[in-house]
Coordinates of C-alpha atoms in Angstrom, one line a residue:
M922 CA 24.6 28.1 58.0
K923 CA 23.9 24.2 59.1
F924 CA 22.6 21.7 56.7
K925 CA 19.2 19.7 58.3
P926 CA 19.0 15.8 56.9
V927 CA 15.4 16.6 54.9
H928 CA 17.8 20.1 53.0
I929 CA 20.4 18.0 52.1
L930 CA 18.0 14.8 50.7
V931 CA 16.1 17.9 48.7
F932 CA 19.5 19.1 46.9
L933 CA 20.3 15.2 46.9
L934 CA 16.6 14.8 45.1
A935 CA 16.9 18.2 42.5
V936 CA 20.2 16.5 41.4
C937 CA 18.7 13.6 40.2
I938 CA 15.8 15.0 39.2
T939 CA 18.5 17.2 36.7
A940 CA 20.9 14.8 36.1
I941 CA 17.3 13.0 34.7
S942 CA 16.5 15.1 32.8
V943 CA 19.8 16.1 31.2
N944 CA 20.0 12.6 30.4
F945 CA 16.3 12.6 28.6
F946 CA 17.5 15.5 27.0
V947 CA 20.7 14.2 25.2
L948 CA 18.8 10.7 25.1
K949 CA 15.9 13.1 22.6
K950 CA 18.5 14.7 20.9
N951 CA 20.3 11.8 19.7
F952 CA 18.2 9.1 19.3
D953 CA 18.3 8.6 15.2
P954 CA 15.3 7.1 13.3
K955 CA 17.7 6.6 10.7
D956 CA 20.0 4.5 13.0
L957 CA 16.6 2.2 14.5
I958 CA 15.1 2.1 10.7
L959 CA 18.3 -0.1 9.5
D960 CA 18.7 -2.0 12.7
A961 CA 14.9 -3.0 11.3
F962 CA 15.3 -3.3 8.3
S963 CA 18.5 -5.8 9.0
F964 CA 16.5 -8.2 11.4
C965 CA 13.6 -8.2 9.7
S966 CA 14.9 -9.2 5.7
S967 CA 16.1 -12.8 7.0
N968 CA 13.8 -13.1 9.2
S969 CA 10.4 -12.5 7.2
S970 CA 9.0 -14.8 4.2
N971 CA 6.7 -12.4 3.1
R972 CA 4.8 -9.2 3.1
T973 CA 2.5 -9.2 6.1
E974 CA 5.4 -10.9 8.2
S975 CA 7.3 -8.1 6.5
I976 CA 5.7 -5.3 8.0
L977 CA 4.2 -7.1 11.3
C978 CA 8.1 -7.7 12.0
V979 CA 9.1 -3.6 11.2
R980 CA 5.9 -2.8 13.5
K981 CA 7.4 -4.2 16.1
F982 CA 11.1 -3.6 16.4
L983 CA 10.2 0.0 16.0
E984 CA 7.0 -0.1 18.4
K985 CA 9.6 0.5 21.7
D986 CA 11.0 3.9 20.4
M987 CA 8.7 4.9 17.8
A988 CA 6.0 5.0 20.6
K989 CA 6.3 8.5 22.0
N990 CA 7.8 10.0 19.0
D991 CA 6.3 11.7 15.7
I992 CA 6.5 9.5 12.5
G993 CA 7.3 12.9 10.6
P994 CA 11.1 12.2 11.9
F995 CA 11.0 8.3 10.6
I996 CA 9.1 9.6 6.7
V997 CA 12.0 12.1 6.7
S998 CA 15.2 9.5 7.2
V999 CA 13.4 7.3 4.8
D1000 CA 13.3 10.0 2.3
D1001 CA 16.9 10.5 3.2
M1002 CA 18.0 6.3 3.2
I1003 CA 16.1 7.4 -0.9
S1004 CA 18.1 10.0 -1.7
S1005 CA 21.7 8.0 -1.1
G1006 CA 20.8 5.5 -2.3
E1007 CA 20.8 3.1 0.5
L1008 CA 16.4 2.2 -0.1
S1009 CA 14.8 1.8 -3.3
P1010 CA 11.8 3.8 -3.2
T1011 CA 9.7 1.2 -5.7
S1012 CA 10.8 -1.5 -3.6
A1013 CA 8.9 -4.0 -1.4
E1014 CA 11.0 -3.2 1.6
C1015 CA 10.5 0.9 1.0
H1016 CA 6.5 -0.2 1.2
N1017 CA 6.8 -2.7 3.9
I1018 CA 9.5 0.1 6.2
V1019 CA 6.9 3.3 5.9
H1020 CA 3.6 1.1 5.9
A1021 CA 4.9 0.0 10.0
I1022 CA 5.6 3.1 10.6
G1023 CA 2.5 4.8 9.9
Q1024 CA 1.9 1.8 11.7
V1025 CA 2.7 2.4 14.8
G1026 CA 2.0 6.3 14.2
G1027 CA -2.0 4.6 14.0
M1028 CA -1.4 2.6 17.0
Y1029 CA -0.5 5.7 19.6
S1030 CA -2.1 8.7 17.6
Q1031 CA -3.9 11.0 20.0
N1032 CA -5.2 12.9 16.7
I1033 CA -5.3 10.3 13.4
N1034 CA -5.4 13.5 11.6
E1035 CA -2.9 15.2 12.3
T1036 CA -0.9 11.6 12.6
I1037 CA -2.4 11.0 8.8
L1038 CA -0.4 14.6 7.7
Q1039 CA 3.0 14.0 8.6
C1040 CA 2.4 11.2 5.6
S1041 CA 3.9 11.4 2.1
S1042 CA 3.7 9.7 -1.4
L1043 CA 7.1 8.1 -0.7
C1044 CA 7.1 3.9 -1.6
T1045 CA 4.1 4.4 -2.9
Y1046 CA 1.7 5.9 0.0
G1047 CA 2.9 2.9 2.1
C1048 CA 2.6 4.8 5.2
F1049 CA -1.0 6.6 4.8
H1050 CA -2.5 2.5 4.5
G1051 CA -1.0 2.3 8.4
V1052 CA -1.7 5.1 10.1
V1053 CA -5.5 3.7 9.1
E1054 CA -4.9 0.2 9.8
G1055 CA -2.6 1.0 13.2
F1056 CA -5.5 3.3 14.3
V1057 CA -7.9 0.2 14.3
M1058 CA -4.6 -2.0 15.8
G1059 CA -4.8 0.4 18.9
G1060 CA -8.7 0.7 19.6
G1061 CA -8.9 3.8 17.5
D1062 CA -12.7 4.6 16.4
L1063 CA -12.8 4.8 12.7
F1064 CA -16.5 4.8 12.4
K1065 CA -16.3 8.3 15.8
E1066 CA -13.7 9.4 12.9
I1067 CA -15.3 8.5 9.6
S1068 CA -17.1 12.7 9.0
S1069 CA -13.3 14.1 8.9
L1070 CA -10.6 11.1 8.0
C1071 CA -8.6 11.5 4.9
R1072 CA -10.1 14.7 4.2
I1073 CA -6.5 16.2 3.1
E1074 CA -6.5 19.6 0.9
N1075 CA -5.4 19.6 -2.4
N1076 CA -4.0 16.2 -2.7
R1077 CA -6.2 13.1 -4.3
L1078 CA -4.1 10.8 -4.8
F1079 CA -3.1 11.1 -0.8
E1080 CA -6.7 10.8 0.3
S1081 CA -7.3 8.3 -2.4
A1082 CA -4.1 6.0 -0.3
C1083 CA -5.7 7.0 3.0
Y1084 CA -9.7 5.5 1.5
H1085 CA -7.4 2.6 0.8
G1086 CA -6.1 1.6 4.4
L1087 CA -9.0 2.4 5.9
G1088 CA -11.1 -0.6 3.5
H1089 CA -7.9 -2.8 5.1
G1090 CA -9.2 -1.3 8.7
F1091 CA -12.7 -2.2 8.0
A1092 CA -11.7 -5.8 6.8
S1093 CA -10.1 -6.1 10.0
I1094 CA -13.5 -4.9 11.8
A1095 CA -15.5 -7.1 10.4
D1096 CA -13.7 -9.9 11.1
Y1097 CA -13.3 -10.5 7.5
D1098 CA -16.4 -10.5 5.9
I1099 CA -16.5 -9.5 3.0
K1100 CA -20.1 -7.5 3.2
K1101 CA -20.0 -6.6 6.4
A1102 CA -17.1 -4.8 5.2
F1103 CA -18.2 -3.0 2.3
S1104 CA -20.9 -2.2 4.4
F1105 CA -18.7 0.0 6.2
C1106 CA -16.9 1.5 3.2
D1107 CA -20.8 2.5 2.5
L1108 CA -20.5 5.3 5.2
L1109 CA -18.7 7.5 3.3
S1110 CA -20.1 10.1 1.3
A1111 CA -18.1 9.7 -2.2
E1112 CA -18.4 7.2 -4.6
G1113 CA -14.4 7.5 -5.1
Q1114 CA -13.9 7.2 -1.5
R1115 CA -16.1 4.1 -1.3
I1116 CA -14.1 2.8 -4.4
N1117 CA -10.4 3.1 -2.8
C1118 CA -12.0 1.5 0.2
G1119 CA -13.2 -0.9 -1.6
F1120 CA -10.1 -1.7 -2.9
G1121 CA -8.1 -2.1 0.6
V1122 CA -10.9 -4.3 1.5
F1123 CA -10.2 -7.4 -1.9
M1124 CA -6.5 -6.2 -1.0
E1125 CA -6.6 -7.4 2.9
L1126 CA -9.1 -10.0 2.0
Y1127 CA -7.6 -11.9 -0.9
G1128 CA -4.0 -10.7 -1.6
M1129 CA -1.5 -8.9 0.3
G1130 CA -2.9 -8.3 3.9
S1131 CA -1.4 -6.4 6.7
F1132 CA -2.9 -8.1 9.4
A1133 CA -2.3 -11.7 10.4
H1134 CA -4.9 -13.6 9.4
A1135 CA -4.9 -15.8 6.6
P1136 CA -5.9 -14.5 2.9
L1137 CA -9.5 -15.7 1.9
E1138 CA -9.6 -18.4 -0.9
W1139 CA -11.0 -16.7 -4.6
P1140 CA -14.0 -18.4 -5.9
E1141 CA -13.3 -21.6 -9.0
N1142 CA -15.5 -18.8 -10.8
I1143 CA -14.1 -15.3 -10.6
P1144 CA -16.8 -13.5 -12.5
E1145 CA -19.7 -14.7 -11.1
F1146 CA -18.9 -14.1 -7.5
C1147 CA -18.7 -11.0 -8.4
Q1148 CA -22.1 -10.2 -9.6
T1149 CA -23.1 -11.6 -5.9
L1150 CA -21.8 -8.0 -5.1
T1151 CA -23.2 -4.7 -5.0
D1152 CA -22.0 -1.6 -6.6
P1153 CA -18.8 -0.3 -7.0
Y1154 CA -17.7 -3.4 -5.2
S1155 CA -19.0 -5.6 -7.9
F1156 CA -17.3 -2.9 -10.8
I1157 CA -13.9 -3.3 -8.4
C1158 CA -14.2 -7.5 -8.3
H1159 CA -15.5 -7.7 -12.1
I1160 CA -12.0 -5.0 -13.5
S1161 CA -9.8 -7.2 -11.0
A1162 CA -10.8 -10.6 -12.1
G1163 CA -8.4 -11.5 -14.2
S1164 CA -5.9 -10.4 -12.7
Q1165 CA -6.8 -12.2 -9.8
E1166 CA -7.0 -14.9 -11.5
Y1167 CA -3.5 -14.5 -13.1
S1168 CA -2.6 -14.4 -9.8
R1169 CA -3.7 -17.2 -9.0
S1170 CA -2.7 -19.5 -12.4
Q1171 CA -0.2 -18.1 -13.7
D1172 CA -1.8 -18.8 -16.7
T1173 CA -2.8 -15.7 -19.0
A1174 CA -4.8 -17.5 -21.4
K1175 CA -6.7 -18.6 -18.2
A1176 CA -6.9 -14.9 -16.6
F1177 CA -7.6 -13.4 -20.8
G1178 CA -10.6 -16.3 -20.5
T1179 CA -12.1 -14.9 -17.1
C1180 CA -12.5 -11.0 -18.9
Q1181 CA -13.7 -12.8 -21.0
S1182 CA -17.3 -13.3 -18.9
V1183 CA -17.0 -9.8 -17.4
P1184 CA -19.8 -7.6 -18.0
Q1185 CA -19.0 -6.2 -21.2
E1186 CA -18.6 -2.1 -19.7
T1187 CA -15.5 -3.9 -17.7
F1188 CA -13.8 -6.2 -20.1
S1189 CA -11.3 -3.9 -21.2
R1190 CA -10.4 -2.5 -17.8
C1191 CA -10.3 -6.3 -16.9
N1192 CA -7.2 -7.2 -19.4
I1193 CA -6.0 -3.9 -18.1
G1194 CA -5.0 -5.7 -14.9
I1195 CA -3.7 -8.6 -16.0
G1196 CA -1.1 -5.8 -17.8
R1197 CA -0.7 -4.6 -14.8
I1198 CA 0.1 -7.8 -12.5
V1199 CA 2.0 -9.2 -16.1
Y1200 CA 4.7 -5.8 -15.4
H1201 CA 5.2 -6.4 -12.0
L1202 CA 6.2 -10.0 -13.3
F1203 CA 8.2 -9.7 -15.7
K1204 CA 9.6 -6.0 -15.6
D1205 CA 12.9 -6.6 -16.5
S1206 CA 12.3 -8.4 -19.7
E1207 CA 10.5 -6.7 -22.3
L1208 CA 10.1 -9.8 -24.7
K1209 CA 8.1 -11.7 -21.6
I1210 CA 5.8 -9.0 -21.2
I1211 CA 4.7 -9.1 -25.3
E1212 CA 4.7 -12.9 -24.6
A1213 CA 2.3 -13.0 -22.0
C1214 CA 0.0 -10.1 -23.2
Q1215 CA -0.2 -12.2 -26.5
N1216 CA -1.4 -15.5 -24.8
N1217 CA -5.1 -14.8 -24.8
R1218 CA -7.5 -17.0 -26.8
N1219 CA -8.6 -15.3 -30.1
N1220 CA -5.0 -13.3 -30.5
S1221 CA -7.0 -10.5 -30.4
E1222 CA -5.5 -7.2 -31.2
D1223 CA -7.5 -5.5 -29.0
V1224 CA -6.8 -7.8 -25.9
F1225 CA -3.2 -7.8 -26.5
L1226 CA -3.5 -3.6 -26.3
D1227 CA -5.1 -3.4 -23.6
C1228 CA -2.5 -5.8 -21.5
I1229 CA 0.6 -3.5 -23.2
R1230 CA -1.2 -0.3 -21.3
G1231 CA -2.0 -2.1 -18.7
A1232 CA 2.3 -3.2 -18.4
V1233 CA 2.9 0.6 -19.5
D1234 CA 0.3 1.6 -16.8
A1235 CA 2.3 0.2 -13.7
S1236 CA 5.8 1.0 -15.1
Y1237 CA 4.9 4.4 -14.6
D1238 CA 4.8 3.7 -11.2
F1239 CA 8.7 2.8 -11.0
N1240 CA 10.2 4.0 -14.4
S1241 CA 9.1 6.9 -16.5
E1242 CA 11.6 5.3 -19.3
K1243 CA 9.8 1.7 -18.8
G1244 CA 7.0 2.1 -21.7
L1245 CA 9.1 3.4 -24.7
E1246 CA 10.9 -0.2 -24.3
I1247 CA 8.1 -1.9 -24.0
C1248 CA 6.4 0.0 -27.4
R1249 CA 9.7 -0.3 -29.0
S1250 CA 9.8 -4.1 -28.8
I1251 CA 6.4 -4.7 -30.4
N1252 CA 6.9 -5.5 -34.0
G1253 CA 5.2 -3.5 -36.8
E1254 CA 1.6 -2.1 -37.0
L1255 CA 1.3 -2.9 -33.0
G1256 CA 4.4 -0.9 -31.9
L1257 CA 3.8 1.8 -33.8
K1258 CA 0.2 2.4 -32.3
C1259 CA 1.9 2.1 -28.8
L1260 CA 4.7 4.8 -29.4
E1261 CA 2.0 7.3 -31.3
A1262 CA -0.2 6.5 -28.0
L1263 CA 2.8 7.4 -25.8
E1264 CA 4.0 10.7 -28.0
R1265 CA 0.5 11.9 -27.3
G1266 CA 0.5 11.3 -23.6
Q1267 CA -1.4 8.4 -23.8
V1268 CA -0.9 4.6 -23.0
P1269 CA -2.4 2.7 -26.1

């Protein structure tokens, strides 16, 4: 039987297609998200100076290989790295990696809610923050999806993290206009959703942003600025006023003084917020945490205990024993109050 040239060409084409398919399958099968994550981590650790740069670097590094892959295997790989001790679940690097993974997933998502469900609580919920932000970066219409967005059944923590990420995204869509961003948060149906969204807006605009832009400067008088906002954003602003002042001035006395100017119903929460920042700055030294919390102008025991409560509360996210160590380091009756509160399952 003679083969015509056209038959030979068809045969060769079939062979080529088969070879390409086999090679694609082998590449797909041998694709190792962990190696890619380690390469990104190694490269970006030496080429980024802050959180925003780190997330941007990891995202760009992962993007070309992740674009057509679900984020699930990448999240599983991060979990494996934590289990093997290669990555600390409480480190900034861990959060930045899963945040960037989430962003890439969101950018190329065909169904934002399905993508969100591939996230987990790893690395302080960074994946949830990233997916919603990535959806915005990819041109997704958050307003079209808003009625069903972040509805994660039976998991309020996951939902909260998702709405927080939504706040970051709204800040970007609003071109970093705070009141416009809050007007987008107002489209959410429940106050808890709006509060988490509002925290995300504040963080994006004034703190550790996820989009490439210069952070805004807090006004000199933070409580006075908070009064210009509507609730629940005025409430969020007031309870954050002391910690924002401390982040700016590194002066706990000045930060506690700022809390003196907030409404009475937010005064205790304002002091607690300072304690949370104090913990993150001095988590390796119980004595420095205690000294910082003692540095309030009126030497108030209530203010001190509020601050310690914030520090102990923040420690639970990283080390369940740290709160006990902090309480044991406090002398006298206040130390006993702290320990008694812990035994009751409450921070002081």
